[in-house]
Amino acid sequence: MKTVLYRTLVTEFYRQNTGFFLVIVMLGFGIIRSDDHVAVFQYAMTSPSILLYYFAAWTLYALKIIGFVRQQFRHPAYRFLHHFRLISTPQRVISWLTITISLLLPILAYAFWMSLYAIQNQQWMAIISLILFFAAISLLALLIFERTLRQSDTEAKVRTFAQNWPLPYPLFFIQFLLRKHAILVLVTKFFSGALLLGVCLLYPTDDYDERLLAIGLLLGSLIHLGLTTEHYTFEHEYLLFVRNLPLSFGKRFTAHALQMLLIFIPEIILLFRYLPDTVSFLFVGKAFVFISGIQIAALHRVYQHDKSLEKLSAYGLWGFIVGLLLIMFHVDLAILGGFLWVYAAWINAYKYYQSEFQFD
């Protein structure tokens, strides 16, 4: 049972979030040098207010893994996990700690790297703060996991102030995300917004290069690939009947376009608020066409019957490389985004009914 639990939770978490970790690695170590990491966290060790930013980011990651575990236990395909309650409490606690440490391993490794320099500089208070923080989130995760296990057979009650209001079709997926994957949305938007805000405030000089902002938009949109897989899964599990409805191409594609608009509203607001003075507001329109084009093209890519979800992260990696080269050669974002929208429209018009949903 322990092996099954580990493979179902830990192995499956890293498998489903391969694209997320690839983007984080590319962003954190492909662009930022290791010396810059050391300089930043050495300064954070001497400044508690800066160290809190690390704790905030790690807390979001902890919420992400907690949400994933809760989702797995509530999924009909994993009802066999409920039998984990039959194991004795001490063994169950040890198993939960093992799973929690395994899921927290990426940020634990980074914190260990920070601790090595803190030991050299004899920053004992910072080390104690790190230990207490990870002990607290591990205990919190353990308590939530145990509570989820004990209440795994309890039917969730959904409360809404507008139960009798008909929900428009384009909002189906948005509501699904906010109700079922709120933590995933929060983590995705945090990293995307922080990245976009960083490139907007970086080098705010008279000769600001728009390519830097375009690269930030490219990385921020690739972070949303996790939402793309959820969109695919949502349509597979809940909206297969849509294929039997007499919906025209225009209605189907308009619904997807409205979903893209709603998903990227936070990024557009950030751009309007923190756009460098030397960059025209026309760039905001181009940015929306570009980032929404990446999202809708990725969604329609997985519609094709010969593609699986695992390959989406590989597409994201190659998309980053190709997109980076095109941006460096000053290809207009509106042209890149327009091409992606045309590709998605072609799939939707001519390949949508020929595709076969695949779900692992």
mmCIF file of C-alpha atoms in Angstrom, residues 26-221:
data_model
loop_
_atom_site.group_PDB
_atom_site.id
_atom_site.type_symbol
_atom_site.label_atom_id
_atom_site.label_comp_id
_atom_site.label_asym_id
_atom_site.label_seq_id
_atom_site.Cartn_x
_atom_site.Cartn_y
_atom_site.Cartn_z
ATOM 1 C CA MET A 26 14.789 27.601 -17.369
ATOM 2 C CA LEU A 27 13.748 30.778 -15.599
ATOM 3 C CA GLY A 28 15.702 30.255 -12.388
ATOM 4 C CA PHE A 29 18.931 28.788 -13.749
ATOM 5 C CA GLY A 30 18.877 29.320 -17.518
ATOM 6 C CA ILE A 31 18.625 33.109 -17.304
ATOM 7 C CA ILE A 32 19.793 33.903 -13.758
ATOM 8 C CA ARG A 33 23.345 32.840 -12.938
ATOM 9 C CA SER A 34 24.135 30.799 -9.862
ATOM 10 C CA ASP A 35 26.267 33.673 -8.530
ATOM 11 C CA ASP A 36 23.185 35.911 -8.646
ATOM 12 C CA HIS A 37 21.206 33.330 -6.674
ATOM 13 C CA VAL A 38 23.931 33.240 -4.043
ATOM 14 C CA ALA A 39 24.086 37.030 -3.831
ATOM 15 C CA VAL A 40 20.319 37.340 -3.413
ATOM 16 C CA PHE A 41 19.828 34.698 -0.757
ATOM 17 C CA GLN A 42 22.930 35.798 1.156
ATOM 18 C CA TYR A 43 21.318 39.212 1.366
ATOM 19 C CA ALA A 44 18.020 37.558 2.350
ATOM 20 C CA MET A 45 19.774 35.779 5.223
ATOM 21 C CA THR A 46 20.701 39.155 6.699
ATOM 22 C CA SER A 47 17.293 40.734 6.058
ATOM 23 C CA PRO A 48 14.190 38.998 7.503
ATOM 24 C CA SER A 49 11.880 41.078 5.288
ATOM 25 C CA ILE A 50 13.541 39.700 2.137
ATOM 26 C CA LEU A 51 13.563 36.168 3.535
ATOM 27 C CA LEU A 52 9.786 36.417 3.853
ATOM 28 C CA TYR A 53 9.546 36.573 0.040
ATOM 29 C CA TYR A 54 11.221 33.150 -0.125
ATOM 30 C CA PHE A 55 8.790 31.857 2.488
ATOM 31 C CA ALA A 56 5.834 33.254 0.511
ATOM 32 C CA ALA A 57 6.935 31.525 -2.711
ATOM 33 C CA TRP A 58 7.594 28.241 -0.875
ATOM 34 C CA THR A 59 4.197 28.466 0.827
ATOM 35 C CA LEU A 60 2.515 28.710 -2.571
ATOM 36 C CA TYR A 61 4.393 25.607 -3.686
ATOM 37 C CA ALA A 62 3.304 23.819 -0.505
ATOM 38 C CA LEU A 63 -0.299 24.786 -1.229
ATOM 39 C CA LYS A 64 0.144 23.392 -4.720
ATOM 40 C CA ILE A 65 1.169 19.947 -3.458
ATOM 41 C CA ILE A 66 -1.567 19.969 -0.810
ATOM 42 C CA GLY A 67 -4.148 20.737 -3.460
ATOM 43 C CA PHE A 68 -2.801 17.958 -5.673
ATOM 44 C CA VAL A 69 -3.029 15.346 -2.917
ATOM 45 C CA ARG A 70 -6.581 16.423 -2.038
ATOM 46 C CA GLN A 71 -7.519 16.217 -5.713
ATOM 47 C CA GLN A 72 -6.098 12.698 -6.032
ATOM 48 C CA PHE A 73 -8.076 11.436 -3.052
ATOM 49 C CA ARG A 74 -11.302 12.908 -4.416
ATOM 50 C CA HIS A 75 -10.824 11.564 -7.936
ATOM 51 C CA PRO A 76 -13.068 8.564 -8.689
ATOM 52 C CA ALA A 77 -10.177 6.660 -10.291
ATOM 53 C CA TYR A 78 -8.207 6.721 -7.013
ATOM 54 C CA ARG A 79 -10.851 5.602 -4.548
ATOM 55 C CA PHE A 80 -8.611 2.709 -3.573
ATOM 56 C CA LEU A 81 -6.453 5.241 -1.686
ATOM 57 C CA HIS A 82 -9.196 5.439 0.950
ATOM 58 C CA HIS A 83 -8.015 2.045 2.249
ATOM 59 C CA PHE A 84 -4.913 3.816 3.572
ATOM 60 C CA ARG A 85 -7.005 4.454 6.708
ATOM 61 C CA LEU A 86 -6.627 0.779 7.596
ATOM 62 C CA ILE A 87 -2.922 1.250 8.311
ATOM 63 C CA SER A 88 -2.005 1.998 11.935
ATOM 64 C CA THR A 89 -1.642 5.642 12.895
ATOM 65 C CA PRO A 90 2.158 5.611 13.563
ATOM 66 C CA GLN A 91 2.883 3.940 10.228
ATOM 67 C CA ARG A 92 0.482 6.291 8.479
ATOM 68 C CA VAL A 93 2.194 9.355 9.987
ATOM 69 C CA ILE A 94 5.601 8.089 8.851
ATOM 70 C CA SER A 95 4.224 7.503 5.354
ATOM 71 C CA TRP A 96 2.713 10.997 5.247
ATOM 72 C CA LEU A 97 6.034 12.547 6.329
ATOM 73 C CA THR A 98 7.896 10.576 3.666
ATOM 74 C CA ILE A 99 5.448 11.691 0.991
ATOM 75 C CA THR A 100 5.518 15.307 2.194
ATOM 76 C CA ILE A 101 9.327 15.466 2.164
ATOM 77 C CA SER A 102 9.403 13.875 -1.288
ATOM 78 C CA LEU A 103 6.941 16.435 -2.646
ATOM 79 C CA LEU A 104 8.807 19.326 -0.990
ATOM 80 C CA LEU A 105 12.162 18.079 -2.258
ATOM 81 C CA PRO A 106 12.760 20.866 -4.869
ATOM 82 C CA ILE A 107 12.417 23.686 -2.340
ATOM 83 C CA LEU A 108 14.167 21.650 0.360
ATOM 84 C CA ALA A 109 17.178 21.274 -1.933
ATOM 85 C CA TYR A 110 17.231 25.029 -2.584
ATOM 86 C CA ALA A 111 16.921 25.762 1.142
ATOM 87 C CA PHE A 112 19.789 23.351 1.833
ATOM 88 C CA TRP A 113 21.889 25.257 -0.699
ATOM 89 C CA MET A 114 21.066 28.477 1.146
ATOM 90 C CA SER A 115 21.945 26.869 4.490
ATOM 91 C CA LEU A 116 25.436 25.914 3.342
ATOM 92 C CA TYR A 117 26.309 29.580 2.824
ATOM 93 C CA ALA A 118 24.502 30.566 6.002
ATOM 94 C CA ILE A 119 26.655 28.114 7.992
ATOM 95 C CA GLN A 120 29.809 29.584 6.462
ATOM 96 C CA ASN A 121 28.692 33.072 7.497
ATOM 97 C CA GLN A 122 27.444 31.845 10.905
ATOM 98 C CA GLN A 123 23.920 33.152 10.274
ATOM 99 C CA TRP A 124 22.313 30.877 12.845
ATOM 100 C CA MET A 125 19.045 32.790 13.174
ATOM 101 C CA ALA A 126 18.412 32.431 9.451
ATOM 102 C CA ILE A 127 19.071 28.673 9.650
ATOM 103 C CA ILE A 128 16.689 28.339 12.593
ATOM 104 C CA SER A 129 14.055 30.284 10.634
ATOM 105 C CA LEU A 130 14.415 27.879 7.703
ATOM 106 C CA ILE A 131 14.113 24.841 9.959
ATOM 107 C CA LEU A 132 11.042 26.210 11.738
ATOM 108 C CA PHE A 133 9.396 27.164 8.444
ATOM 109 C CA PHE A 134 9.792 23.731 6.865
ATOM 110 C CA ALA A 135 8.743 22.028 10.083
ATOM 111 C CA ALA A 136 5.587 24.173 10.116
ATOM 112 C CA ILE A 137 4.572 23.528 6.495
ATOM 113 C CA SER A 138 5.361 19.813 6.853
ATOM 114 C CA LEU A 139 3.142 19.607 9.929
ATOM 115 C CA LEU A 140 0.418 21.590 8.173
ATOM 116 C CA ALA A 141 0.565 19.295 5.136
ATOM 117 C CA LEU A 142 0.454 16.207 7.345
ATOM 118 C CA LEU A 143 -2.638 17.466 9.209
ATOM 119 C CA ILE A 144 -4.450 18.375 5.990
ATOM 120 C CA PHE A 145 -3.571 15.041 4.373
ATOM 121 C CA GLU A 146 -4.861 13.147 7.401
ATOM 122 C CA ARG A 147 -8.060 15.210 7.480
ATOM 123 C CA THR A 148 -8.559 14.618 3.746
ATOM 124 C CA LEU A 149 -8.158 10.888 4.281
ATOM 125 C CA ARG A 150 -10.674 10.798 7.126
ATOM 126 C CA GLN A 151 -13.211 12.836 5.148
ATOM 127 C CA SER A 152 -12.567 11.204 1.776
ATOM 128 C CA ASP A 153 -16.084 9.758 1.619
ATOM 129 C CA THR A 154 -17.789 13.005 2.612
ATOM 130 C CA GLU A 155 -19.600 14.699 -0.220
ATOM 131 C CA ALA A 156 -18.436 18.259 -0.738
ATOM 132 C CA LYS A 157 -21.108 20.942 -0.476
ATOM 133 C CA VAL A 158 -20.924 23.708 -3.032
ATOM 134 C CA ARG A 159 -22.413 27.008 -2.025
ATOM 135 C CA THR A 160 -23.053 29.779 -4.478
ATOM 136 C CA PHE A 161 -25.029 32.997 -4.354
ATOM 137 C CA ALA A 162 -26.387 32.458 -7.880
ATOM 138 C CA GLN A 163 -27.525 28.849 -8.014
ATOM 139 C CA ASN A 164 -30.466 29.683 -10.283
ATOM 140 C CA TRP A 165 -28.533 31.849 -12.729
ATOM 141 C CA PRO A 166 -27.575 30.095 -15.967
ATOM 142 C CA LEU A 167 -23.822 30.062 -16.461
ATOM 143 C CA PRO A 168 -22.629 31.008 -19.975
ATOM 144 C CA TYR A 169 -20.743 28.256 -21.773
ATOM 145 C CA PRO A 170 -17.406 30.187 -21.970
ATOM 146 C CA LEU A 171 -17.404 30.383 -18.152
ATOM 147 C CA PHE A 172 -17.706 26.629 -17.587
ATOM 148 C CA PHE A 173 -13.950 26.058 -17.539
ATOM 149 C CA ILE A 174 -13.221 29.244 -15.554
ATOM 150 C CA GLN A 175 -15.651 28.182 -12.815
ATOM 151 C CA PHE A 176 -14.171 24.684 -12.836
ATOM 152 C CA LEU A 177 -10.674 26.099 -12.293
ATOM 153 C CA LEU A 178 -11.689 28.394 -9.456
ATOM 154 C CA ARG A 179 -13.678 25.690 -7.655
ATOM 155 C CA LYS A 180 -11.488 22.640 -8.198
ATOM 156 C CA HIS A 181 -7.991 24.003 -8.848
ATOM 157 C CA ALA A 182 -7.886 27.341 -7.046
ATOM 158 C CA ILE A 183 -4.386 26.657 -5.704
ATOM 159 C CA LEU A 184 -3.066 25.813 -9.169
ATOM 160 C CA VAL A 185 -4.522 29.075 -10.499
ATOM 161 C CA LEU A 186 -3.052 31.018 -7.575
ATOM 162 C CA VAL A 187 0.439 29.543 -8.011
ATOM 163 C CA THR A 188 0.373 29.991 -11.789
ATOM 164 C CA LYS A 189 -0.745 33.593 -11.579
ATOM 165 C CA PHE A 190 1.753 34.381 -8.820
ATOM 166 C CA PHE A 191 4.743 33.185 -10.816
ATOM 167 C CA SER A 192 3.450 34.665 -14.063
ATOM 168 C CA GLY A 193 2.679 38.009 -12.447
ATOM 169 C CA ALA A 194 5.978 38.144 -10.537
ATOM 170 C CA LEU A 195 7.885 37.402 -13.735
ATOM 171 C CA LEU A 196 6.015 40.031 -15.712
ATOM 172 C CA LEU A 197 6.374 42.607 -12.952
ATOM 173 C CA GLY A 198 10.096 41.870 -12.723
ATOM 174 C CA VAL A 199 10.792 42.465 -16.414
ATOM 175 C CA CYS A 200 8.657 45.627 -16.367
ATOM 176 C CA LEU A 201 10.649 47.107 -13.485
ATOM 177 C CA LEU A 202 14.025 45.862 -14.711
ATOM 178 C CA TYR A 203 16.205 48.504 -16.365
ATOM 179 C CA PRO A 204 13.499 51.224 -16.681
ATOM 180 C CA THR A 205 15.773 53.424 -18.817
ATOM 181 C CA ASP A 206 15.200 55.497 -21.941
ATOM 182 C CA ASP A 207 16.529 52.680 -24.148
ATOM 183 C CA TYR A 208 14.359 49.900 -22.711
ATOM 184 C CA ASP A 209 14.465 46.908 -25.041
ATOM 185 C CA GLU A 210 10.993 45.517 -25.735
ATOM 186 C CA ARG A 211 12.552 42.121 -26.391
ATOM 187 C CA LEU A 212 13.167 41.719 -22.659
ATOM 188 C CA LEU A 213 9.463 42.238 -22.010
ATOM 189 C CA ALA A 214 8.597 39.820 -24.832
ATOM 190 C CA ILE A 215 10.814 37.110 -23.298
ATOM 191 C CA GLY A 216 9.057 37.616 -19.965
ATOM 192 C CA LEU A 217 5.695 37.242 -21.696
ATOM 193 C CA LEU A 218 6.909 34.066 -23.390
ATOM 194 C CA LEU A 219 7.980 32.494 -20.099
ATOM 195 C CA GLY A 220 4.843 33.678 -18.310
ATOM 196 C CA SER A 221 2.599 32.120 -20.938
#
